[in-house]
Short mmCIF file of C-alpha atoms and ligand atoms in Angstrom, two decimals:
data_model
loop_
_atom_site.label_atom_id
_atom_site.label_comp_id
_atom_site.label_asym_id
_atom_site.label_seq_id
_atom_site.Cartn_x
_atom_site.Cartn_y
_atom_site.Cartn_z
CA MET A 26 -10.43 21.01 -29.59
CA ALA A 27 -7.55 20.88 -27.07
CA LYS A 28 -7.54 23.80 -24.64
CA LEU A 29 -4.62 26.23 -25.05
CA ALA A 30 -1.98 26.11 -22.30
CA LEU A 31 -2.42 29.90 -22.10
CA HIS A 32 -6.01 29.20 -21.00
CA GLY A 33 -5.08 26.45 -18.54
CA GLY A 34 -4.85 23.44 -20.88
CA PRO A 35 -1.94 20.94 -21.02
CA LYS A 36 1.29 21.98 -22.78
CA VAL A 37 2.18 20.34 -26.08
CA LEU A 38 5.92 20.60 -25.32
CA PRO A 39 6.34 20.43 -21.53
CA ARG A 40 10.13 20.01 -21.89
CA GLY A 41 10.54 22.82 -24.46
CA VAL A 42 12.38 22.51 -27.76
CA ALA A 43 15.90 23.83 -27.47
CA VAL A 44 18.66 21.41 -26.50
CA GLU A 45 20.94 22.40 -23.63
CA TRP A 46 23.56 24.85 -24.90
CA PRO A 47 26.48 24.83 -25.50
CA VAL A 48 26.95 21.20 -26.53
CA PHE A 49 30.41 19.98 -25.61
CA GLY A 50 32.25 16.83 -24.64
CA ALA A 51 35.64 15.13 -24.41
CA SER A 52 37.02 16.79 -27.57
CA GLU A 53 36.53 20.30 -26.13
CA GLU A 54 37.91 19.22 -22.73
CA ASP A 55 40.98 17.59 -24.30
CA ALA A 56 41.68 20.57 -26.57
CA VAL A 57 41.49 23.11 -23.75
CA LEU A 58 43.52 20.93 -21.36
CA LYS A 59 46.21 20.48 -23.98
CA VAL A 60 46.72 24.23 -24.28
CA LEU A 61 46.41 24.66 -20.51
CA ARG A 62 49.12 22.08 -19.86
CA SER A 63 51.37 23.46 -22.58
CA GLY A 64 51.72 26.64 -20.50
CA ASN A 65 51.34 28.72 -23.70
CA TRP A 66 47.93 30.34 -23.40
CA TRP A 67 48.21 33.02 -26.03
CA ARG A 68 48.76 32.72 -29.78
CA GLY A 69 52.47 33.37 -29.39
CA GLY A 70 54.92 36.07 -30.43
CA THR A 71 56.78 34.84 -33.50
CA ILE A 72 55.10 34.30 -36.87
CA GLU A 73 55.83 30.56 -36.60
CA ALA A 74 54.39 30.31 -33.07
CA GLN A 75 51.25 32.15 -34.20
CA ALA A 76 50.83 29.90 -37.23
CA ASN A 77 51.21 26.77 -35.07
CA SER A 78 48.88 27.96 -32.31
CA ALA A 79 45.31 26.67 -32.02
CA CYS A 80 44.15 30.12 -33.18
CA GLY A 81 46.41 29.90 -36.23
CA ARG A 82 45.16 26.41 -37.14
CA PHE A 83 41.53 27.41 -36.66
CA GLU A 84 42.01 30.53 -38.80
CA ARG A 85 43.30 28.42 -41.69
CA SER A 86 40.64 25.73 -41.52
CA PHE A 87 37.69 28.07 -40.97
CA ALA A 88 38.79 30.51 -43.72
CA LYS A 89 39.20 27.57 -46.13
CA TRP A 90 35.76 26.21 -45.25
CA HIS A 91 34.30 29.59 -46.19
CA ASP A 92 36.44 29.84 -49.35
CA ALA A 93 38.57 32.74 -48.09
CA ALA A 94 42.37 32.92 -48.17
CA ARG A 95 43.04 34.14 -44.64
CA GLY A 96 41.41 34.36 -41.23
CA LEU A 97 42.22 36.37 -38.12
CA CYS A 98 40.85 35.42 -34.70
CA VAL A 99 39.67 38.30 -32.52
CA PRO A 100 37.89 38.54 -29.15
CA ASN A 101 34.34 38.96 -30.54
CA GLY A 102 32.19 39.67 -33.58
CA THR A 103 31.89 43.37 -32.74
CA ILE A 104 35.65 43.88 -32.91
CA ALA A 105 35.76 41.71 -36.06
CA LEU A 106 33.41 44.16 -37.79
CA GLU A 107 35.25 47.21 -36.50
CA LEU A 108 38.59 45.78 -37.69
CA ALA A 109 37.14 44.97 -41.11
CA LEU A 110 35.88 48.56 -41.44
CA ARG A 111 39.32 49.88 -40.50
CA ALA A 112 41.02 47.45 -42.87
CA VAL A 113 39.00 48.66 -45.88
CA GLY A 114 39.94 52.25 -45.02
CA VAL A 115 36.82 53.79 -43.44
CA GLN A 116 37.71 57.22 -41.97
CA PRO A 117 35.97 59.67 -39.59
CA GLY A 118 33.07 61.41 -41.37
CA ASP A 119 32.68 58.69 -44.01
CA GLU A 120 29.20 57.25 -44.52
CA VAL A 121 28.78 53.50 -44.25
CA ILE A 122 25.60 51.79 -45.41
CA VAL A 123 24.33 49.34 -42.81
CA PRO A 124 21.30 47.05 -42.45
CA ALA A 125 18.29 48.14 -40.40
CA LEU A 126 17.09 44.59 -39.80
CA SER A 127 19.86 43.06 -37.72
CA PHE A 128 21.48 43.10 -34.29
CA VAL A 129 22.60 46.59 -33.26
CA VAL A 130 26.29 45.86 -33.89
CA SER A 131 25.82 45.61 -37.68
CA ALA A 132 25.36 49.40 -37.48
CA SER A 133 26.99 50.51 -34.23
CA ALA A 134 30.40 48.98 -35.11
CA VAL A 135 30.78 51.94 -37.47
CA LEU A 136 30.64 54.50 -34.63
CA PRO A 137 34.05 53.97 -32.93
CA LEU A 138 35.64 54.92 -36.27
CA GLY A 139 33.84 58.27 -36.23
CA ALA A 140 31.96 57.17 -39.35
CA VAL A 141 28.25 57.72 -40.03
CA PRO A 142 25.84 54.77 -40.35
CA VAL A 143 23.20 55.17 -43.08
CA PHE A 144 20.48 52.54 -42.86
CA ALA A 145 19.24 50.44 -45.76
CA ASP A 146 15.82 48.85 -45.47
CA ALA A 147 15.13 45.10 -45.63
CA ASP A 148 13.66 43.01 -48.43
CA PRO A 149 10.29 41.81 -47.14
CA ARG A 150 10.62 38.56 -49.09
CA THR A 151 13.87 37.40 -47.50
CA TYR A 152 14.35 39.73 -44.47
CA GLN A 153 17.84 40.49 -45.83
CA PRO A 154 19.32 43.87 -46.88
CA ASN A 155 17.45 45.09 -49.95
CA PRO A 156 19.92 45.78 -52.82
CA ALA A 157 17.69 48.56 -54.20
CA ALA A 158 17.60 50.27 -50.78
CA ILE A 159 21.38 49.98 -50.51
CA GLU A 160 21.84 51.60 -53.91
CA ALA A 161 19.39 54.38 -53.06
CA ALA A 162 21.36 55.14 -49.86
CA ILE A 163 24.67 55.69 -51.66
CA SER A 164 25.91 59.30 -51.57
CA PRO A 165 29.20 60.93 -52.58
CA ARG A 166 30.36 60.41 -48.95
CA THR A 167 29.69 56.65 -48.88
CA ARG A 168 32.89 54.76 -48.15
CA ALA A 169 31.72 51.16 -47.54
CA ILE A 170 28.71 48.84 -47.46
CA VAL A 171 27.95 46.42 -44.62
CA VAL A 172 25.43 43.67 -45.27
CA VAL A 173 24.23 41.03 -42.84
CA HIS A 174 23.12 37.48 -43.56
CA PHE A 175 20.35 37.71 -41.01
CA GLY A 176 19.51 34.52 -39.15
CA GLY A 177 22.02 32.74 -41.42
CA TYR A 178 19.91 33.13 -44.59
CA PRO A 179 22.12 34.84 -47.20
CA ALA A 180 21.58 38.31 -48.62
CA ASP A 181 21.33 38.43 -52.44
CA LEU A 182 25.04 38.38 -53.14
CA ASP A 183 24.57 38.41 -56.93
CA LEU A 184 23.03 41.89 -56.83
CA ILE A 185 25.00 43.24 -53.86
CA VAL A 186 28.44 42.24 -55.16
CA ASP A 187 27.57 43.81 -58.52
CA LEU A 188 26.40 47.08 -57.05
CA ALA A 189 29.44 47.35 -54.74
CA ALA A 190 31.67 46.85 -57.80
CA LYS A 191 29.64 49.32 -59.89
CA HIS A 192 30.08 52.03 -57.23
CA GLN A 193 33.64 50.92 -56.35
CA LEU A 194 32.76 50.50 -52.70
CA PRO A 195 34.28 47.95 -50.34
CA LEU A 196 31.76 45.33 -49.16
CA ILE A 197 31.81 43.80 -45.68
CA GLU A 198 29.62 40.81 -44.85
CA ASP A 199 28.48 40.52 -41.23
CA CYS A 200 28.24 36.73 -41.00
CA ALA A 201 27.73 36.57 -37.20
CA HIS A 202 24.64 34.40 -37.86
CA ALA A 203 25.86 32.51 -40.90
CA GLN A 204 28.53 29.94 -39.98
CA GLY A 205 28.53 27.50 -42.91
CA THR A 206 26.12 29.39 -45.19
CA GLN A 207 26.99 29.11 -48.87
CA TRP A 208 25.80 31.11 -51.87
CA ARG A 209 26.24 29.32 -55.21
CA GLY A 210 28.58 26.79 -53.60
CA ARG A 211 30.87 29.42 -52.05
CA GLY A 212 31.01 30.41 -48.40
CA VAL A 213 29.51 33.74 -47.39
CA GLY A 214 32.11 36.15 -46.06
CA SER A 215 34.31 35.39 -49.08
CA TYR A 216 32.24 37.52 -51.48
CA GLY A 217 32.99 40.89 -49.90
CA ASP A 218 36.36 42.46 -49.10
CA ALA A 219 35.99 40.94 -45.64
CA GLY A 220 33.56 38.70 -43.74
CA THR A 221 33.14 38.78 -39.98
CA PHE A 222 31.81 36.10 -37.61
CA SER A 223 30.90 35.86 -33.95
CA PHE A 224 31.50 32.87 -31.67
CA GLN A 225 29.72 34.34 -28.66
CA GLN A 226 27.96 31.87 -26.34
CA SER A 227 24.64 31.71 -28.22
CA LYS A 228 26.10 31.30 -31.71
CA ALA A 229 26.09 28.16 -33.87
CA PHE A 230 29.42 27.20 -32.31
CA THR A 231 31.17 29.05 -29.58
CA SER A 232 34.17 29.82 -27.40
CA GLY A 233 32.07 31.85 -24.96
CA GLU A 234 33.26 35.03 -26.67
CA GLY A 235 35.16 35.07 -29.93
CA GLY A 236 35.19 36.24 -33.51
CA ILE A 237 37.04 36.02 -36.79
CA VAL A 238 37.69 38.21 -39.82
CA ILE A 239 38.08 36.30 -43.08
CA THR A 240 39.20 37.69 -46.43
CA ARG A 241 40.44 36.74 -49.88
CA SER A 242 42.71 39.79 -49.89
CA GLU A 243 46.23 39.59 -48.42
CA GLU A 244 46.24 43.38 -48.14
CA VAL A 245 43.02 43.51 -46.09
CA TRP A 246 44.34 40.69 -43.87
CA TYR A 247 47.64 42.50 -43.20
CA ARG A 248 45.84 45.72 -42.32
CA ALA A 249 43.50 43.85 -39.96
CA TYR A 250 46.49 42.02 -38.46
CA ARG A 251 48.30 45.25 -37.66
CA PHE A 252 45.24 46.83 -36.08
CA HIS A 253 44.71 43.74 -33.94
CA ASN A 254 48.31 43.49 -32.74
CA LEU A 255 49.24 46.95 -31.42
CA GLY A 256 50.42 48.22 -34.79
CA ARG A 257 53.16 45.59 -35.18
CA LEU A 258 53.97 44.45 -38.69
CA GLU A 259 53.81 40.68 -39.08
CA SER A 260 57.55 40.63 -39.66
CA SER A 261 58.58 43.34 -37.20
CA GLY A 262 60.19 42.80 -33.83
CA PHE A 263 58.06 42.49 -30.71
CA TYR A 264 58.86 46.04 -29.63
CA ASP A 265 58.45 47.69 -33.03
CA PHE A 266 55.17 49.55 -33.48
CA TYR A 267 54.10 51.24 -36.69
CA GLU A 268 50.42 52.14 -36.52
CA PRO A 269 47.86 53.45 -34.02
CA SER A 270 45.82 50.43 -32.96
CA SER A 271 45.00 48.22 -30.00
CA ASN A 272 45.32 44.68 -28.65
CA TYR A 273 42.58 42.54 -30.15
CA ARG A 274 44.24 39.13 -29.85
CA LEU A 275 42.26 36.05 -28.85
CA THR A 276 43.63 33.67 -26.21
CA ASP A 277 44.75 30.23 -27.38
CA LEU A 278 42.47 28.57 -24.80
CA GLN A 279 39.61 29.98 -26.85
CA GLY A 280 41.37 29.02 -30.08
CA ALA A 281 41.47 25.41 -28.84
CA LEU A 282 37.79 25.51 -27.93
CA LEU A 283 36.97 26.87 -31.38
CA GLU A 284 38.87 24.08 -33.14
CA ALA A 285 36.93 21.42 -31.23
CA GLN A 286 33.58 23.19 -31.58
CA PHE A 287 34.14 23.71 -35.30
CA ALA A 288 34.62 19.94 -35.83
CA ARG A 289 31.44 19.27 -33.85
CA TYR A 290 29.51 21.94 -35.76
CA ARG A 291 30.31 20.52 -39.19
CA LYS A 292 28.53 17.32 -38.14
CA GLN A 293 25.62 19.17 -36.48
CA LEU A 294 25.09 21.28 -39.57
CA ARG A 295 23.97 18.26 -41.61
CA SER A 296 21.19 17.37 -39.17
CA LYS A 297 20.24 21.04 -38.67
CA GLN A 298 19.74 21.44 -42.42
CA ALA A 299 17.70 18.23 -42.67
CA ASN A 300 15.57 19.31 -39.70
CA GLN A 301 15.02 22.77 -41.18
CA ARG A 302 13.79 21.20 -44.42
CA TYR A 303 11.53 18.82 -42.49
CA LEU A 304 10.01 21.65 -40.44
CA SER A 305 9.60 23.91 -43.48
CA ARG A 306 7.70 21.23 -45.39
CA ALA A 307 5.38 20.59 -42.46
CA LEU A 308 4.79 24.30 -41.77
CA ARG A 309 4.06 25.03 -45.43
CA ARG A 310 1.47 22.24 -45.41
CA LEU A 311 -0.14 23.73 -42.30
CA GLY A 312 -0.05 27.40 -43.40
CA GLY A 313 0.10 30.53 -41.29
CA LEU A 314 3.79 30.56 -40.46
CA GLU A 315 5.74 30.83 -43.70
CA PRO A 316 9.44 29.82 -43.85
CA LEU A 317 11.80 32.09 -45.82
CA PRO A 318 11.81 31.16 -49.53
CA ASP A 319 13.88 28.26 -50.83
CA ASP A 320 16.40 29.46 -53.40
CA ALA A 321 18.59 27.19 -55.55
CA ARG A 322 21.47 29.67 -55.12
CA ILE A 323 21.57 28.90 -51.37
CA THR A 324 23.65 25.73 -51.48
CA ARG A 325 24.09 25.46 -47.72
CA ARG A 326 22.27 27.25 -44.95
CA GLY A 327 23.65 27.83 -41.48
CA HIS A 328 21.29 29.18 -38.85
CA TYR A 329 21.32 31.47 -35.90
CA TYR A 330 17.57 31.80 -36.16
CA TYR A 331 15.12 29.67 -38.07
CA LEU A 332 13.02 32.57 -39.40
CA LEU A 333 9.30 32.47 -40.12
CA LYS A 334 6.72 34.99 -41.33
CA TYR A 335 3.58 35.26 -39.27
CA GLN A 336 0.37 35.58 -41.31
CA PRO A 337 -2.28 37.01 -38.94
CA GLU A 338 -5.13 36.40 -41.41
CA GLN A 339 -4.60 32.67 -40.83
CA PHE A 340 -4.97 33.18 -37.06
CA ALA A 341 -8.25 35.14 -36.99
CA GLY A 342 -6.30 38.41 -37.03
CA VAL A 343 -4.57 37.76 -33.67
CA HIS A 344 -1.50 40.00 -33.25
CA ARG A 345 1.89 38.31 -33.56
CA GLU A 346 2.74 39.10 -29.89
CA VAL A 347 -0.39 37.30 -28.65
CA PHE A 348 0.36 34.39 -30.97
CA LEU A 349 3.91 34.20 -29.55
CA ARG A 350 2.58 34.22 -25.99
CA ALA A 351 0.25 31.33 -26.81
CA CYS A 352 3.12 29.36 -28.38
CA GLN A 353 5.44 30.07 -25.45
CA ALA A 354 2.79 28.85 -23.00
CA GLU A 355 2.76 25.54 -24.93
CA GLY A 356 6.53 25.23 -24.35
CA LEU A 357 7.61 26.46 -27.79
CA GLY A 358 10.37 29.06 -27.39
CA LEU A 359 9.40 31.04 -30.46
CA GLY A 360 10.38 34.74 -30.26
CA HIS A 361 10.70 37.90 -32.34
CA SER A 362 14.52 38.02 -32.17
CA TYR A 363 15.62 41.62 -31.52
CA GLY A 364 12.11 43.08 -31.75
CA THR A 365 13.09 46.53 -33.08
CA ALA A 366 14.72 47.83 -36.25
CA ILE A 367 18.16 49.20 -35.36
CA ASN A 368 17.37 52.74 -36.57
CA ARG A 369 14.55 52.92 -33.99
CA TYR A 370 16.82 52.44 -30.95
CA PRO A 371 17.26 55.54 -28.73
CA LEU A 372 20.98 55.29 -29.57
CA PHE A 373 20.17 56.43 -33.11
CA GLN A 374 16.96 58.39 -32.51
CA THR A 375 18.88 60.79 -30.23
CA MET A 376 21.98 60.97 -32.44
CA LYS A 377 22.54 64.20 -34.36
CA TRP A 378 24.63 64.44 -37.52
CA PRO A 379 25.00 67.70 -39.52
CA ALA A 380 22.22 68.29 -42.09
CA ARG A 381 24.51 67.44 -45.01
CA TYR A 382 24.33 63.79 -43.87
CA GLN A 383 20.84 63.46 -45.32
CA GLY A 384 20.66 59.70 -44.94
CA ALA A 385 21.60 59.92 -41.26
CA GLN A 386 18.68 62.06 -40.02
CA TYR A 387 17.28 59.00 -38.26
CA ARG A 388 14.13 60.63 -36.93
CA LYS A 389 13.10 61.67 -40.44
CA VAL A 390 14.43 58.79 -42.54
CA GLY A 391 12.90 55.48 -41.46
CA CYS A 392 13.08 51.92 -42.72
CA PRO A 393 9.40 50.98 -43.02
CA GLN A 394 9.90 47.34 -43.99
CA ALA A 395 12.39 46.48 -41.25
CA GLU A 396 10.23 48.33 -38.69
CA ARG A 397 7.05 46.52 -39.80
CA ILE A 398 8.70 43.11 -40.00
CA PHE A 399 10.15 43.39 -36.49
CA ALA A 400 6.94 44.79 -35.00
CA HIS A 401 4.37 42.51 -36.64
CA GLU A 402 5.67 39.64 -38.69
CA LEU A 403 9.01 38.06 -37.86
CA CYS A 404 9.09 34.90 -35.74
CA ALA A 405 12.36 33.24 -34.80
CA LEU A 406 13.17 29.84 -33.40
CA PRO A 407 16.70 29.55 -31.94
CA HIS A 408 19.08 27.38 -33.97
CA THR A 409 19.41 24.95 -31.06
CA ALA A 410 15.83 23.82 -31.76
CA LEU A 411 17.08 22.41 -35.08
CA LEU A 412 19.08 19.87 -33.07
CA ALA A 413 15.89 18.47 -31.51
CA ASP A 414 14.58 14.96 -32.27
CA LYS A 415 11.77 14.28 -34.75
CA ALA A 416 9.12 13.94 -32.04
CA THR A 417 9.99 17.44 -30.77
CA LEU A 418 9.94 18.88 -34.28
CA ASP A 419 6.50 17.34 -34.77
CA GLY A 420 5.57 18.98 -31.46
CA VAL A 421 6.56 22.38 -32.90
CA VAL A 422 4.10 21.91 -35.75
CA GLU A 423 1.46 20.61 -33.34
CA VAL A 424 1.77 23.80 -31.26
CA ILE A 425 1.18 26.00 -34.31
CA ALA A 426 -1.77 23.83 -35.38
CA LYS A 427 -3.27 24.00 -31.88
CA VAL A 428 -2.95 27.80 -31.70
CA LYS A 429 -4.42 28.08 -35.19
CA GLU A 430 -7.39 25.92 -34.21
CA ASN A 431 -8.01 28.08 -31.14
CA ALA A 432 -7.28 31.41 -32.83
CA ALA A 433 -10.82 32.83 -32.71
CA GLN A 434 -11.07 32.07 -28.99
CA LEU A 435 -7.59 33.49 -28.41
CA ARG A 436 -8.65 36.75 -30.03
CA GLU A 437 -11.85 36.99 -27.96
CA LYS A 438 -10.11 36.34 -24.65
CA VAL A 439 -7.50 39.00 -25.31
CA GLN A 440 -9.95 41.70 -26.40
C1 PLP B 234 24.43 40.26 -36.61
C2 PLP B 234 25.45 40.39 -35.52
N1 PLP B 234 26.58 41.08 -35.77
C3 PLP B 234 27.54 41.22 -34.86
C4 PLP B 234 27.41 40.66 -33.60
C5 PLP B 234 28.47 40.92 -32.57
O1 PLP B 234 29.08 39.75 -32.12
P1 PLP B 234 29.67 39.66 -30.64
O2 PLP B 234 28.54 39.47 -29.70
O3 PLP B 234 30.55 38.45 -30.74
O4 PLP B 234 30.43 40.89 -30.39
C6 PLP B 234 26.27 39.93 -33.29
C7 PLP B 234 26.10 39.32 -31.96
O5 PLP B 234 25.11 38.72 -31.63
C8 PLP B 234 25.25 39.80 -34.27
O6 PLP B 234 24.13 39.14 -34.01
#
C-alpha cells in the first residue's frame, strides 16, 4: 500500500491538475490590439457605434448561443444580477427568494436595491435550488425569484419555470457558473426573465472582470440598458437623461477579449464535457466520491466546478476536511468551494429585518441541507482541471483510490 503524501510518501500528482489560467494566445492579443490601435476603447456613443463595437458583437453572439434575444455587457456578474433585479421591477422592501448554496452575490446583489433576501434551501440530490423550498418561501411580499445553476449544473428548470409562472413572479437565473449549459437543448439564462453571467478571471472564459445580462424580452433589455447607461434612452441624445441610474458600461478592450475567449471556449467545452464524462465513469466505478446525477434533460453542461459528493462511510468515516487535506497533499487541488451556506455569513447573521419579514429572520430560519452539504459533503474540482490530459485525469482517480486504501490509517493518525 503506497504511503500517503500527507504521511511523507510520494505525491501521485507532483505537478497538480489545473492547467495554467487563463489560457490565451494570438487571437486574444490580436483582438485587443485591434481595439487599442483603433483609438476607440469604449463601446461608443451612437446606437450604430455600439452595435458595431466588440461589446455589441459579443452581446449578439453570446445571447444567440444561449437562445436569448438580447445581451448587454456590464463590468461584472454582480452588477449583471443587480441590473436584472432592477429591470424586472424589484423595489425597496420587496422580498426576493435567493439560493443558500451559492456564492454570496446570488443573495447580496438584492441588498443595494433595498430588497430583502429570503433563502431557499438546496436539493441534496443535485445541489441546486430546491423548487419545493422556493415555493415554501413565497410570501405576499415576494417580488422575484433568483436561482443559480451552481457549478454549472442546471437547476430543475421544468419545475422552477412552472412555479414562477404559477405565482406570476419574475425569474432571474444566475448563470455565473454556467457558460454553455443547456436544459432540454436550450441555453440556461433564456428560461427566466433574465440570465446573468460573470467573466471574472476564474470563470470558464474571462476578460479579467466582466459580465452580461441576457434576455428574451425586449422590455427587460431596454430597462437594463437604461440603468446601465446613466438613464439615457437608446434613442435619446447623449445629454438627455431620463431615469436614476449609473454608468455600468464595459470597455471595448474587454469586449474584444471576450469575443476571442468565447471562440476559444466553444472548442474547450467539447473536451471539458468529454473529460467530465470520463472522470465520472471512473469515479463511479471506484465509489466514495459520487458525481452529480446524469439527467437526459441536461443536453450540455458547462462547468465552474466539477462537483462531487463525499461519502465518508467509504473512507472509514474520515471527515471530508481530512480527506481533502490528504488529496491536496497528493497534488490534487480538490476543495469545498465556498465552504459556508450564504445565510450563515456574518453579513446575514447580524442583519435585522422587521418581524413581518418572517423568512428573513436569518438566525432563526436556517437552510439545513445547504449548511450540511457545504460543511460535510461537497467537493469541488476547478473547471480548469477538465482541460487536463488523460494521464492527469487518471491521476485524479488514483489519488482518490490511494486515500481510500489508506483511509483507516488516515483516521487513526488524525485522532
Ligand atoms: C454564483 C455567482 N454569482 C455571481 C457572481 C458575481 O460575479 P462577479 O465576480 O463577476 O461580480 C459570482 C462570482 O464568482 C458567482 O460565483
